[in-house]
Amino acid sequence: MKTTNYYNTFIEVADDCPVKTAEVPPIRGEKTIANIEFELLVDNPYEFTSDDVLFHVHAAKRQLRTQEFDVEREQFFSKGQACFRSSPLTKRYGWGAHFDADGRMAIYAVESDEYQQYAKDRSLKQVKAMRSKKG
């Protein structure tokens, strides 16, 4: 099974992130990937891994029933998935993601003191979110 989990890592917002202060992803009709990720992570810091969050989004978008989760999760991770560096939270909405030693994650607003601390912490692997535009 493939994984998207990070350990002792901080994902900084993308270089071309359009916001200087973090935004809550707006809800317009059906919930977006950003809405689902945000709701999971803002209310449950360090409860989920990246794999948990990405599968939850997949399950929510496909309206899977919980009894289908085990089989679906195995199938979902049987092929590679984009990691959290490609999340709209880190690319567009100004949220950094910290992963602890167990791979559990929490998000931090780019303007927050916590974000600045994690971004400077050399004991963590530092990676940037993927850019939205090529170049």
PDB file of C-alpha atoms in Angstrom:
ATOM      1  CA  MET A   1       0.000   0.000   0.000  1.00  0.00           C
ATOM      2  CA  LYS A   2       1.297   3.458  -0.885  1.00  0.00           C
ATOM      3  CA  THR A   3       1.230   6.304   1.653  1.00  0.00           C
ATOM      4  CA  THR A   4       1.173  10.108   1.672  1.00  0.00           C
ATOM      5  CA  ASN A   5       2.135  10.407   5.338  1.00  0.00           C
ATOM      6  CA  TYR A   6       4.906  12.708   6.528  1.00  0.00           C
ATOM      7  CA  TYR A   7       6.784  12.490   9.828  1.00  0.00           C
ATOM      8  CA  ASN A   8       8.493  15.350  11.711  1.00  0.00           C
ATOM      9  CA  THR A   9       7.791  17.610   8.746  1.00  0.00           C
ATOM     10  CA  PHE A  10       6.414  21.083   8.130  1.00  0.00           C
ATOM     11  CA  ILE A  11       4.758  22.004   4.840  1.00  0.00           C
ATOM     12  CA  GLU A  12       4.974  25.748   4.250  1.00  0.00           C
ATOM     13  CA  VAL A  13       2.471  27.520   2.027  1.00  0.00           C
ATOM     14  CA  ALA A  14       3.291  27.639  -1.674  1.00  0.00           C
ATOM     15  CA  ASP A  15       5.537  30.428  -2.941  1.00  0.00           C
ATOM     16  CA  ASP A  16       2.684  31.617  -5.152  1.00  0.00           C
ATOM     17  CA  CYS A  17      -0.041  31.378  -2.487  1.00  0.00           C
ATOM     18  CA  PRO A  18      -2.308  34.381  -3.171  1.00  0.00           C
ATOM     19  CA  VAL A  19      -3.066  35.228   0.490  1.00  0.00           C
ATOM     20  CA  LYS A  20      -0.913  36.754   3.234  1.00  0.00           C
ATOM     21  CA  THR A  21      -3.294  35.702   6.026  1.00  0.00           C
ATOM     22  CA  ALA A  22      -4.986  32.307   6.121  1.00  0.00           C
ATOM     23  CA  GLU A  23      -8.556  32.043   4.911  1.00  0.00           C
ATOM     24  CA  VAL A  24     -11.307  29.604   5.772  1.00  0.00           C
ATOM     25  CA  PRO A  25     -12.279  27.987   2.466  1.00  0.00           C
ATOM     26  CA  PRO A  26     -15.696  29.371   1.497  1.00  0.00           C
ATOM     27  CA  ILE A  27     -18.620  26.977   1.181  1.00  0.00           C
ATOM     28  CA  ARG A  28     -20.568  27.447  -2.018  1.00  0.00           C
ATOM     29  CA  GLY A  29     -23.022  24.603  -2.486  1.00  0.00           C
ATOM     30  CA  GLU A  30     -21.386  21.187  -2.238  1.00  0.00           C
ATOM     31  CA  LYS A  31     -18.358  21.000   0.046  1.00  0.00           C
ATOM     32  CA  THR A  32     -15.017  21.158  -1.713  1.00  0.00           C
ATOM     33  CA  ILE A  33     -11.840  19.235  -0.941  1.00  0.00           C
ATOM     34  CA  ALA A  34     -10.583  22.323   0.911  1.00  0.00           C
ATOM     35  CA  ASN A  35     -13.780  22.516   3.005  1.00  0.00           C
ATOM     36  CA  ILE A  36     -13.585  18.872   4.041  1.00  0.00           C
ATOM     37  CA  GLU A  37      -9.862  19.007   4.849  1.00  0.00           C
ATOM     38  CA  PHE A  38     -10.252  22.238   6.804  1.00  0.00           C
ATOM     39  CA  GLU A  39     -13.179  20.984   8.903  1.00  0.00           C
ATOM     40  CA  LEU A  40     -11.352  17.759   9.771  1.00  0.00           C
ATOM     41  CA  LEU A  41      -8.071  19.416  10.699  1.00  0.00           C
ATOM     42  CA  VAL A  42      -9.150  22.631  12.415  1.00  0.00           C
ATOM     43  CA  ASP A  43     -11.375  20.732  14.861  1.00  0.00           C
ATOM     44  CA  ASN A  44      -9.054  17.745  15.379  1.00  0.00           C
ATOM     45  CA  PRO A  45      -5.385  18.774  15.542  1.00  0.00           C
ATOM     46  CA  TYR A  46      -2.972  15.832  15.630  1.00  0.00           C
ATOM     47  CA  GLU A  47      -5.780  13.279  15.375  1.00  0.00           C
ATOM     48  CA  PHE A  48      -5.350  12.300  11.716  1.00  0.00           C
ATOM     49  CA  THR A  49      -2.550  11.391   9.330  1.00  0.00           C
ATOM     50  CA  SER A  50      -2.403  12.676   5.784  1.00  0.00           C
ATOM     51  CA  ASP A  51      -3.666   9.281   4.574  1.00  0.00           C
ATOM     52  CA  ASP A  52      -6.649   9.561   6.939  1.00  0.00           C
ATOM     53  CA  VAL A  53      -7.534  13.036   5.673  1.00  0.00           C
ATOM     54  CA  LEU A  54      -7.147  12.191   1.995  1.00  0.00           C
ATOM     55  CA  PHE A  55      -9.221   9.039   2.320  1.00  0.00           C
ATOM     56  CA  HIS A  56     -11.894  10.898   4.279  1.00  0.00           C
ATOM     57  CA  VAL A  57     -12.156  13.425   1.430  1.00  0.00           C
ATOM     58  CA  HIS A  58     -12.391  10.568  -1.094  1.00  0.00           C
ATOM     59  CA  ALA A  59     -15.099   8.835   0.969  1.00  0.00           C
ATOM     60  CA  ALA A  60     -17.087  12.052   1.473  1.00  0.00           C
ATOM     61  CA  LYS A  61     -16.971  12.998  -2.205  1.00  0.00           C
ATOM     62  CA  ARG A  62     -18.174   9.503  -3.181  1.00  0.00           C
ATOM     63  CA  GLN A  63     -20.667   9.296  -0.309  1.00  0.00           C
ATOM     64  CA  LEU A  64     -19.280   5.934   0.801  1.00  0.00           C
ATOM     65  CA  ARG A  65     -20.893   4.052   3.651  1.00  0.00           C
ATOM     66  CA  THR A  66     -18.664   3.168   6.598  1.00  0.00           C
ATOM     67  CA  GLN A  67     -18.952  -0.557   5.927  1.00  0.00           C
ATOM     68  CA  GLU A  68     -17.231   0.088   2.576  1.00  0.00           C
ATOM     69  CA  PHE A  69     -14.269   1.936   4.118  1.00  0.00           C
ATOM     70  CA  ASP A  70     -11.806  -0.925   4.634  1.00  0.00           C
ATOM     71  CA  VAL A  71     -12.064  -2.295   1.097  1.00  0.00           C
ATOM     72  CA  GLU A  72     -12.225   1.171  -0.463  1.00  0.00           C
ATOM     73  CA  ARG A  73      -9.257   2.462   1.552  1.00  0.00           C
ATOM     74  CA  GLU A  74      -7.100  -0.464   0.454  1.00  0.00           C
ATOM     75  CA  GLN A  75      -8.128   0.127  -3.170  1.00  0.00           C
ATOM     76  CA  PHE A  76      -7.624   3.909  -2.873  1.00  0.00           C
ATOM     77  CA  PHE A  77      -4.046   3.542  -1.611  1.00  0.00           C
ATOM     78  CA  SER A  78      -3.159   0.718  -4.004  1.00  0.00           C
ATOM     79  CA  LYS A  79      -2.190   3.462  -6.440  1.00  0.00           C
ATOM     80  CA  GLY A  80      -0.236   6.602  -5.680  1.00  0.00           C
ATOM     81  CA  GLN A  81      -2.099   9.658  -4.402  1.00  0.00           C
ATOM     82  CA  ALA A  82      -1.070  13.301  -4.389  1.00  0.00           C
ATOM     83  CA  CYS A  83       0.423  14.263  -1.027  1.00  0.00           C
ATOM     84  CA  PHE A  84      -0.644  17.147   1.195  1.00  0.00           C
ATOM     85  CA  ARG A  85       1.780  19.476  -0.604  1.00  0.00           C
ATOM     86  CA  SER A  86      -0.904  19.681  -3.300  1.00  0.00           C
ATOM     87  CA  SER A  87      -3.741  20.487  -0.873  1.00  0.00           C
ATOM     88  CA  PRO A  88      -5.695  23.667  -1.588  1.00  0.00           C
ATOM     89  CA  LEU A  89      -5.157  24.572   2.079  1.00  0.00           C
ATOM     90  CA  THR A  90      -1.388  24.830   1.569  1.00  0.00           C
ATOM     91  CA  LYS A  91      -1.495  26.116  -2.019  1.00  0.00           C
ATOM     92  CA  ARG A  92      -4.368  28.606  -1.991  1.00  0.00           C
ATOM     93  CA  TYR A  93      -5.730  29.317   1.491  1.00  0.00           C
ATOM     94  CA  GLY A  94      -2.583  30.071   3.533  1.00  0.00           C
ATOM     95  CA  TRP A  95      -2.365  27.102   5.901  1.00  0.00           C
ATOM     96  CA  GLY A  96       0.855  25.314   6.812  1.00  0.00           C
ATOM     97  CA  ALA A  97       0.767  21.683   7.908  1.00  0.00           C
ATOM     98  CA  HIS A  98       2.846  20.242  10.742  1.00  0.00           C
ATOM     99  CA  PHE A  99       3.320  16.476  11.048  1.00  0.00           C
ATOM    100  CA  ASP A 100       4.532  15.005  14.336  1.00  0.00           C
ATOM    101  CA  ALA A 101       6.704  11.919  14.896  1.00  0.00           C
ATOM    102  CA  ASP A 102       3.625   9.673  14.554  1.00  0.00           C
ATOM    103  CA  GLY A 103       2.554  11.291  11.270  1.00  0.00           C
ATOM    104  CA  ARG A 104      -0.425  13.041  12.863  1.00  0.00           C
ATOM    105  CA  MET A 105      -1.048  16.507  11.503  1.00  0.00           C
ATOM    106  CA  ALA A 106      -2.348  19.953  12.401  1.00  0.00           C
ATOM    107  CA  ILE A 107      -2.736  23.114  10.327  1.00  0.00           C
ATOM    108  CA  TYR A 108      -1.516  26.601  11.195  1.00  0.00           C
ATOM    109  CA  ALA A 109      -2.375  29.974   9.696  1.00  0.00           C
ATOM    110  CA  VAL A 110       0.555  31.495   7.787  1.00  0.00           C
ATOM    111  CA  GLU A 111       0.431  34.643   9.948  1.00  0.00           C
ATOM    112  CA  SER A 112       0.431  32.747  13.272  1.00  0.00           C
ATOM    113  CA  ASP A 113       3.321  32.533  15.727  1.00  0.00           C
ATOM    114  CA  GLU A 114       3.098  28.734  15.593  1.00  0.00           C
ATOM    115  CA  TYR A 115       3.526  28.757  11.809  1.00  0.00           C
ATOM    116  CA  GLN A 116       6.628  30.934  12.137  1.00  0.00           C
ATOM    117  CA  GLN A 117       8.072  28.640  14.833  1.00  0.00           C
ATOM    118  CA  TYR A 118       7.563  25.505  12.739  1.00  0.00           C
ATOM    119  CA  ALA A 119       8.922  27.195   9.607  1.00  0.00           C
ATOM    120  CA  LYS A 120      12.161  27.993  11.477  1.00  0.00           C
ATOM    121  CA  ASP A 121      12.465  24.651  13.271  1.00  0.00           C
ATOM    122  CA  ARG A 122      15.488  22.920  11.714  1.00  0.00           C
ATOM    123  CA  SER A 123      14.707  19.669  13.539  1.00  0.00           C
ATOM    124  CA  LEU A 124      11.776  19.297  11.142  1.00  0.00           C
ATOM    125  CA  LYS A 125      12.010  18.441   7.473  1.00  0.00           C
ATOM    126  CA  GLN A 126      10.954  21.642   5.698  1.00  0.00           C
ATOM    127  CA  VAL A 127       9.039  21.376   2.415  1.00  0.00           C
ATOM    128  CA  LYS A 128       7.001  23.849   0.415  1.00  0.00           C
ATOM    129  CA  ALA A 129       3.515  23.288  -0.905  1.00  0.00           C
ATOM    130  CA  MET A 130       3.372  22.854  -4.649  1.00  0.00           C
ATOM    131  CA  ARG A 131       3.082  25.967  -6.728  1.00  0.00           C
ATOM    132  CA  SER A 132      -0.195  26.550  -8.545  1.00  0.00           C
ATOM    133  CA  LYS A 133       1.477  27.957 -11.623  1.00  0.00           C
ATOM    134  CA  LYS A 134       4.425  26.603 -13.533  1.00  0.00           C
ATOM    135  CA  GLY A 135       7.446  28.756 -13.961  1.00  0.00           C
TER     136      GLY A 135
END
